[in-house]
PDB file of C-alpha atoms in Angstrom:
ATOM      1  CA  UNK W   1      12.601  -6.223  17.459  1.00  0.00           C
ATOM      2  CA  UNK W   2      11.091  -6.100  13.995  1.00  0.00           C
ATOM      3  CA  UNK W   3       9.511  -3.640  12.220  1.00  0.00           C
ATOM      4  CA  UNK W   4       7.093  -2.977   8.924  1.00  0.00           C
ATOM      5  CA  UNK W   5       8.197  -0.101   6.703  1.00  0.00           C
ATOM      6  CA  UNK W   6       4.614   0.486   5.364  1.00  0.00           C
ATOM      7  CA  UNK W   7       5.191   2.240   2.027  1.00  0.00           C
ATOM      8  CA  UNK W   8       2.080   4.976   0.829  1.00  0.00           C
ATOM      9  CA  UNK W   9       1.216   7.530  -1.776  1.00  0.00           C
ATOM     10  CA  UNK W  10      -1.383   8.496  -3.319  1.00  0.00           C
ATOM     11  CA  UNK W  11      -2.538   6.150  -6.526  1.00  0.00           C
ATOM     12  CA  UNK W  12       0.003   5.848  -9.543  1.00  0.00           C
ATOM     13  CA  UNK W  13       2.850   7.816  -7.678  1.00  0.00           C
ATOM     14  CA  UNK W  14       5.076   4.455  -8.275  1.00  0.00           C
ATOM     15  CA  UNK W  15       4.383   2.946  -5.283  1.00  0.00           C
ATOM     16  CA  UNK W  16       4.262  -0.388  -6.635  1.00  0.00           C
ATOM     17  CA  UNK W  17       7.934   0.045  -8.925  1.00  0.00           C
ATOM     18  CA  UNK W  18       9.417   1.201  -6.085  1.00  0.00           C
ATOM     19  CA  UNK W  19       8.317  -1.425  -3.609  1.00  0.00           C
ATOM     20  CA  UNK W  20       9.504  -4.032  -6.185  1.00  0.00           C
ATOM     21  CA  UNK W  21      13.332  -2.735  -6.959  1.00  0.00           C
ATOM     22  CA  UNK W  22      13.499  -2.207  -2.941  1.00  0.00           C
ATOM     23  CA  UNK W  23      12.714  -5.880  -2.296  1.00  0.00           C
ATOM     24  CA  UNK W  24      15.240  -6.683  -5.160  1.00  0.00           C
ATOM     25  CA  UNK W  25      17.951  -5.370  -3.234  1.00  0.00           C
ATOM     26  CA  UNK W  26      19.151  -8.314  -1.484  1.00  0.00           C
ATOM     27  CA  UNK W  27      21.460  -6.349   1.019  1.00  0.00           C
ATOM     28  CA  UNK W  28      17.988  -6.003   2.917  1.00  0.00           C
ATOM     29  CA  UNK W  29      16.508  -8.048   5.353  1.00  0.00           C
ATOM     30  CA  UNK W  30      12.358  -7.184   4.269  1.00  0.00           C
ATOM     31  CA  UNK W  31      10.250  -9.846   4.371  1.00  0.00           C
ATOM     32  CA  UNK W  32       7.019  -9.083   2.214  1.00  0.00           C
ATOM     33  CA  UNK W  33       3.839  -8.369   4.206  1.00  0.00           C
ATOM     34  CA  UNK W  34       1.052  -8.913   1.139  1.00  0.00           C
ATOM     35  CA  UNK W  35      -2.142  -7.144   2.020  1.00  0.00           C
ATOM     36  CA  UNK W  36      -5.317  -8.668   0.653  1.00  0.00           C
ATOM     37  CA  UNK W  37      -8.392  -7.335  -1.444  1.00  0.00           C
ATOM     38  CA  UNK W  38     -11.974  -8.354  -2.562  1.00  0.00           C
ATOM     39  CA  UNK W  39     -11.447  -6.331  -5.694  1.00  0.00           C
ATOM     40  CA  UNK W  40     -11.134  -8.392  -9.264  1.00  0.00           C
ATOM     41  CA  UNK W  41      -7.659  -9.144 -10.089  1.00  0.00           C
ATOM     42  CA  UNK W  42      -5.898  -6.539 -12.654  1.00  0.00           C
ATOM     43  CA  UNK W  43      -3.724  -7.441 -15.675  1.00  0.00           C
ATOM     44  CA  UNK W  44      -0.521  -8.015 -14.988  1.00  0.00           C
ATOM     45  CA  UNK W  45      -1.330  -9.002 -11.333  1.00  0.00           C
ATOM     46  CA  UNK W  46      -0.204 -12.190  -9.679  1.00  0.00           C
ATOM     47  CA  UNK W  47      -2.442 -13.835  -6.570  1.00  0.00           C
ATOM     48  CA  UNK W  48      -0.015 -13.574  -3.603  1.00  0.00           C
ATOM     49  CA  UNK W  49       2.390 -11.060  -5.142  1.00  0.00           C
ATOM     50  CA  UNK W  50       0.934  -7.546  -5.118  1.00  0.00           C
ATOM     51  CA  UNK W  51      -2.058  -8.951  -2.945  1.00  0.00           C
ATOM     52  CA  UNK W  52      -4.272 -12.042  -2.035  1.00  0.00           C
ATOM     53  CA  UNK W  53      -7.477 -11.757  -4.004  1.00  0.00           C
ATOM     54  CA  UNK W  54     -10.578 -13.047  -2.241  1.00  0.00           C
ATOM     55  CA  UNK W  55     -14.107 -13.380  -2.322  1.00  0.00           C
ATOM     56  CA  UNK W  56     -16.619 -11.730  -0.325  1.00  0.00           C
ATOM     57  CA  UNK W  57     -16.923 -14.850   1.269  1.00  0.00           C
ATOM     58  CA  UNK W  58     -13.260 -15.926   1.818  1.00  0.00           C
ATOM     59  CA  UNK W  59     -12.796 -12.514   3.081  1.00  0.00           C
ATOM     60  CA  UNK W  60     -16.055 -12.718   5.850  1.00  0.00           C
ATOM     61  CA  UNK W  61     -14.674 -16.498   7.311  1.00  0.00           C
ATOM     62  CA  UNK W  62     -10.942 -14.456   8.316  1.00  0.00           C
ATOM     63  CA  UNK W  63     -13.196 -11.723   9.803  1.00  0.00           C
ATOM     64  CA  UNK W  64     -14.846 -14.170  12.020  1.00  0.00           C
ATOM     65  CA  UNK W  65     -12.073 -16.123  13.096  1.00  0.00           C
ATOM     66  CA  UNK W  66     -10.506 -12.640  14.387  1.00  0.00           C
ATOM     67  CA  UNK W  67      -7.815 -12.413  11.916  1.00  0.00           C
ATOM     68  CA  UNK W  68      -8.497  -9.398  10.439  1.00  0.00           C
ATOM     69  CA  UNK W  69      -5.953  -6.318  11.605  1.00  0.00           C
ATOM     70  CA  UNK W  70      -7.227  -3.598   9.367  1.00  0.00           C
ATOM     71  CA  UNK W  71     -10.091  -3.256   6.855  1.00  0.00           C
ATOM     72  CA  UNK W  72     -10.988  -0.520   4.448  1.00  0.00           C
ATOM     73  CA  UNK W  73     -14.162  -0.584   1.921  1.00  0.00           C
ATOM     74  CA  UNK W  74     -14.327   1.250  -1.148  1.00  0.00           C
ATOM     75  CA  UNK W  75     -17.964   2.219  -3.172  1.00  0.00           C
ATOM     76  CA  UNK W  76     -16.561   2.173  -5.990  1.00  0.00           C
ATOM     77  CA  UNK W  77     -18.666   2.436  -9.197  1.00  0.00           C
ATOM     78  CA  UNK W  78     -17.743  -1.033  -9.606  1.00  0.00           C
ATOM     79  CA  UNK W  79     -19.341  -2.409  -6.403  1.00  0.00           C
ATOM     80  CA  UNK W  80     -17.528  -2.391  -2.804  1.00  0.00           C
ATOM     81  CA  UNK W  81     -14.448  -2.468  -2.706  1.00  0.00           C
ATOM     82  CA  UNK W  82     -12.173  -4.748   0.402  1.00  0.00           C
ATOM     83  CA  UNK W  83      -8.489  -4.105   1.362  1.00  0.00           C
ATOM     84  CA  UNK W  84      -6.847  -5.427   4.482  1.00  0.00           C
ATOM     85  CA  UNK W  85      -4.567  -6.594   6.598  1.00  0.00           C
ATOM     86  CA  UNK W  86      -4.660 -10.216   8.001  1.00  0.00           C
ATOM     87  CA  UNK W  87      -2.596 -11.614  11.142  1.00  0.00           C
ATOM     88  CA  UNK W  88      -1.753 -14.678   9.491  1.00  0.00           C
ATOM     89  CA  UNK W  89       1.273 -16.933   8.597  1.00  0.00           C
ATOM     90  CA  UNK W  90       3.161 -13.642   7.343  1.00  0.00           C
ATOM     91  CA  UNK W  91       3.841 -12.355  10.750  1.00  0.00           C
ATOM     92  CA  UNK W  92       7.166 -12.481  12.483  1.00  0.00           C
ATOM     93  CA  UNK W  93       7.754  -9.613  14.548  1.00  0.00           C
ATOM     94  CA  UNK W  94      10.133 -10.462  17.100  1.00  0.00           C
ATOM     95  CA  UNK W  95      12.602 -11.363  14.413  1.00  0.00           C
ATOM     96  CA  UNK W  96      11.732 -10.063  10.637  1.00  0.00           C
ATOM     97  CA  UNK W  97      11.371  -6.675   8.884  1.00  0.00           C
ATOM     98  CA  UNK W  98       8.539  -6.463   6.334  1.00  0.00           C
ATOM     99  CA  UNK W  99       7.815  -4.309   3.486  1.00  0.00           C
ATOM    100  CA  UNK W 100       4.178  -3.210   2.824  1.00  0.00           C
ATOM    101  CA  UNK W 101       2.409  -1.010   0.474  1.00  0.00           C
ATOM    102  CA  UNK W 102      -0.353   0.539   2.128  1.00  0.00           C
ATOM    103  CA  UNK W 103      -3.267   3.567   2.889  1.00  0.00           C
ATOM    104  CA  UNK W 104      -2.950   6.221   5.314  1.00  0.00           C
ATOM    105  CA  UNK W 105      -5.584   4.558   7.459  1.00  0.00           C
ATOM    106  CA  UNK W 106      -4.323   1.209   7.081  1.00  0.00           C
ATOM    107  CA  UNK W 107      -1.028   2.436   8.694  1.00  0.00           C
ATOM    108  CA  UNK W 108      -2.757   4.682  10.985  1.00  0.00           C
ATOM    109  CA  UNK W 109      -4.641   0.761  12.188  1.00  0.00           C
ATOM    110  CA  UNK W 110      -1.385  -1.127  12.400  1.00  0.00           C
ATOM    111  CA  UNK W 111       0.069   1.523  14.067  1.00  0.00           C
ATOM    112  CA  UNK W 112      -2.657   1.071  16.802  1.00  0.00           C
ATOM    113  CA  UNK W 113      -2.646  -2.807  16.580  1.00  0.00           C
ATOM    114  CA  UNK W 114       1.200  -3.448  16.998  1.00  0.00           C
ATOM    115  CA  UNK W 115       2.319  -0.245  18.288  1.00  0.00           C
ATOM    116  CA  UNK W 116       3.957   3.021  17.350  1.00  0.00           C
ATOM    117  CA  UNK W 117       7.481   1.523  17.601  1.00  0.00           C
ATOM    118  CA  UNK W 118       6.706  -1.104  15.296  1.00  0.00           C
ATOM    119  CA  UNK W 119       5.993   0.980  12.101  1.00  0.00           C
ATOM    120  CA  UNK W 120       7.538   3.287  10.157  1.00  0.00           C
ATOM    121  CA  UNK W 121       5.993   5.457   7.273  1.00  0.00           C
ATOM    122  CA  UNK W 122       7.418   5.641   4.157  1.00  0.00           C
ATOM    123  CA  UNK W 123       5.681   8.613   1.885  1.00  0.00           C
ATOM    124  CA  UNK W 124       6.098   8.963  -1.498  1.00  0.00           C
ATOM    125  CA  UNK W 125       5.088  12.357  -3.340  1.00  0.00           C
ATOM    126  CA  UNK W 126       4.424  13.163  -7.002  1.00  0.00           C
ATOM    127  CA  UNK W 127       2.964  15.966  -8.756  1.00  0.00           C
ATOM    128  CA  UNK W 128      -0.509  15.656  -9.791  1.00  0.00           C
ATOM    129  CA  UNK W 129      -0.876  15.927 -13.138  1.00  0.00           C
ATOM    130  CA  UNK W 130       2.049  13.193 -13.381  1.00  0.00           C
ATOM    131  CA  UNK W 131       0.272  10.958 -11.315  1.00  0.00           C
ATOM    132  CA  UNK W 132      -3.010  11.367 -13.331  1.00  0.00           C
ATOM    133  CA  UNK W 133      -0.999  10.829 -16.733  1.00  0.00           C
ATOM    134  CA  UNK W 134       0.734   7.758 -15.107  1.00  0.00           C
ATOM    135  CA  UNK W 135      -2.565   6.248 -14.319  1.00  0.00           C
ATOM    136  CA  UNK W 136      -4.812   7.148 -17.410  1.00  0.00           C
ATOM    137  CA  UNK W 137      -1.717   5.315 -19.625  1.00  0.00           C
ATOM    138  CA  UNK W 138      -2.147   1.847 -16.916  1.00  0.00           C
ATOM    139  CA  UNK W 139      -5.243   1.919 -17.011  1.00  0.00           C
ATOM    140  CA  UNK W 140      -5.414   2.056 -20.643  1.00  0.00           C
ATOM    141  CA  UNK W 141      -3.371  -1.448 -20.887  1.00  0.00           C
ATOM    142  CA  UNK W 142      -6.207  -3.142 -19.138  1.00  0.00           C
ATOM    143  CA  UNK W 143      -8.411  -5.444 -21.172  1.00  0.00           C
ATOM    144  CA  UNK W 144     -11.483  -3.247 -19.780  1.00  0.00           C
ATOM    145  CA  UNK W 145     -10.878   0.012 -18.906  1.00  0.00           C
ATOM    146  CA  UNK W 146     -12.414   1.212 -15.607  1.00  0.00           C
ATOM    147  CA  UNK W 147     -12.270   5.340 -16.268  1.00  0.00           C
ATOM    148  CA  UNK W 148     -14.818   6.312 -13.590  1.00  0.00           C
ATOM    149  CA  UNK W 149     -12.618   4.123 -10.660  1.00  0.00           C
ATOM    150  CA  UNK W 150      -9.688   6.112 -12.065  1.00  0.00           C
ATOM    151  CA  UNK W 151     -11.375   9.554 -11.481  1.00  0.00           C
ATOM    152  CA  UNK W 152     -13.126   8.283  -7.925  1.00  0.00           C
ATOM    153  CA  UNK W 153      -9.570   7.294  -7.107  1.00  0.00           C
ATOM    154  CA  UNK W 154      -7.605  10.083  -7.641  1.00  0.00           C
ATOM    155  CA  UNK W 155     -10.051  12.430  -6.348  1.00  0.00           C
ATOM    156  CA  UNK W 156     -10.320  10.055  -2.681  1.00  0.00           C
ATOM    157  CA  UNK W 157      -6.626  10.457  -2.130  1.00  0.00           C
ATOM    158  CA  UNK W 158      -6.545  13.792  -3.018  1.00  0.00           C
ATOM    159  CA  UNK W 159      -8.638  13.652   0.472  1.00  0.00           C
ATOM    160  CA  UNK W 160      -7.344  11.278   2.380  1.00  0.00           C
ATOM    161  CA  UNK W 161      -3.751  12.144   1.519  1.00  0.00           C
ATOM    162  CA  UNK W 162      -4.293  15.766   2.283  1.00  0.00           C
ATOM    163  CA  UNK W 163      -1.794  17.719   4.346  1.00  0.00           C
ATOM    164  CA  UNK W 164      -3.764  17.810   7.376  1.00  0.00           C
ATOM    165  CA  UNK W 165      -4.241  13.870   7.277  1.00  0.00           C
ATOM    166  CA  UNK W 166      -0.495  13.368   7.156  1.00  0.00           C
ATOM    167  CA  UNK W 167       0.520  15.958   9.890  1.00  0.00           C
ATOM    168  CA  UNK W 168      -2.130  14.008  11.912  1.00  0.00           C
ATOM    169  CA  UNK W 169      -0.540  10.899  11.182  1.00  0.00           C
ATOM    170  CA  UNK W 170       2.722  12.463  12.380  1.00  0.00           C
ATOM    171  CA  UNK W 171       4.395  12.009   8.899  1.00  0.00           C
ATOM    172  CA  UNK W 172       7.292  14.865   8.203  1.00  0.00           C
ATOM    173  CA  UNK W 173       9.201  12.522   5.603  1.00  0.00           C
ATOM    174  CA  UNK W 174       8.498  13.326   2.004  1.00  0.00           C
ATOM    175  CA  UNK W 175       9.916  11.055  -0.991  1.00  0.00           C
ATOM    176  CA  UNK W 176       9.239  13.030  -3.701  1.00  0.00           C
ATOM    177  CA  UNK W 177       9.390  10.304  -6.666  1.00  0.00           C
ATOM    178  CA  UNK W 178      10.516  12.700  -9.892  1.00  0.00           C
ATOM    179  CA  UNK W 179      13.385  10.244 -10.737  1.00  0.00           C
ATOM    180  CA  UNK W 180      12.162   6.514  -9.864  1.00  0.00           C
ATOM    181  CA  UNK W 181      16.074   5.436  -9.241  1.00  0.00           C
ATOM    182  CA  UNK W 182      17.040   8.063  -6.657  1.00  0.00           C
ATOM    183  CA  UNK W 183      13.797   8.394  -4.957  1.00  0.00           C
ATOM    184  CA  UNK W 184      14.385   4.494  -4.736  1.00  0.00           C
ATOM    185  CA  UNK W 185      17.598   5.235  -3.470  1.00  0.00           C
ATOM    186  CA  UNK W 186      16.863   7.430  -1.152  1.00  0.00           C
ATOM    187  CA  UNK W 187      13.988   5.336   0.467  1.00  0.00           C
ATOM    188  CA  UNK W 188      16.797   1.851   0.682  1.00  0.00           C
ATOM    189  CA  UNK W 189      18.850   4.607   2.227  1.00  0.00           C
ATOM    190  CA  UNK W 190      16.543   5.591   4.723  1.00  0.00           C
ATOM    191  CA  UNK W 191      15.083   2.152   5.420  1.00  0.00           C
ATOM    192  CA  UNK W 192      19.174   0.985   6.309  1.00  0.00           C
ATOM    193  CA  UNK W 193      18.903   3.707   8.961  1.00  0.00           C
ATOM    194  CA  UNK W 194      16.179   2.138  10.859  1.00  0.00           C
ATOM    195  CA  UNK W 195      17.154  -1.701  10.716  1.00  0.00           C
TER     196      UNK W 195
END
């Protein structure tokens, strides 16, 4: 039986570094489980690496062919927002373990589509102001700056991320990411314990 290790933190905590140096280490068996989003496509980002980027439209034609698993939606001062999970030719369970980067709620929905046994939650913690630094200097590298998505952002997970969510959620383990290598380290470690 397979499961997903579905990687969260609140924004700029180094989710996405850490995601990519686990899935370099070759001495596990993670399969990538790419979420998808209707939001416009970041520097830097590759279609069908860190997600697939649809259209409204694109995104409406998997909701009505049931594929859709899990869907959030963002106001953001940019327009609405889409992130989700699709049931599509990713999908292995009975025989692969897959990697994803996700939300509280979006793990909180696959939980209750494929089961409790299926998933395990992989936290990652990092003080505040570090996390607000980290993403004012990213989001300074983009070719337009989107300051007011950066502030709706971090204030949202400050919310949803809150310590009442997570003890809802059932989620004890903490990765707190002060050194990128050993809280890497520490998360191949614990991953290992659970294939």
């Amino acid at each position: 039986m397979g499961k997903i290790f579905c990687l969260m933190g609140k924004s700029a905590c180094g989710k996405d570094s850490i995601y990519k140096q686990i899935l370099s280490d070759k001495s596990l068996p993670l399969k990538t489980l790419i979420p998808y989003t209707t939001r416009p496509i970041r520097d830097g980002e590759t279609n069908g690496v860190e997600y697939y980027f649809l259209t409204d439209e694109e995104e409406q034609v998997l909701e009505r062919q049931g594929k859709i698993i899990e869907l959030r939606a963002y106001n953001t001062v940019h327009g609405l927002w889409k992130y989700f999970t699709a049931n599509d030719h990713q999908l292995d369970l009975a025989d692969n373990y897959y990697l994803i980067i996700g939300t509280l709620e979006s793990y909180l929905r696959l939980q209750e589509y494929f089961g409790a046994d299926f998933l395990i939650p992989i936290y990652i913690e990092l003080e505040a102001g570090e996390r607000l630094q980290r993403a004012l200097n990213r989001e300074q590298l983009q070719t337009e700056p989107k300051y007011a998505e950066l502030c709706r952002r971090f204030l949202a997970d400050e919310e949803d991320f809150s310590s009442e969510n997570l003890e809802h959620a059932d989620i004890v383990k903490v990765f707190v990411n002060n050194d990128l290598q050993k809280c890497t380290n520490e998360i191949i470690s614990y991953i290992k314990e659970h294939i």
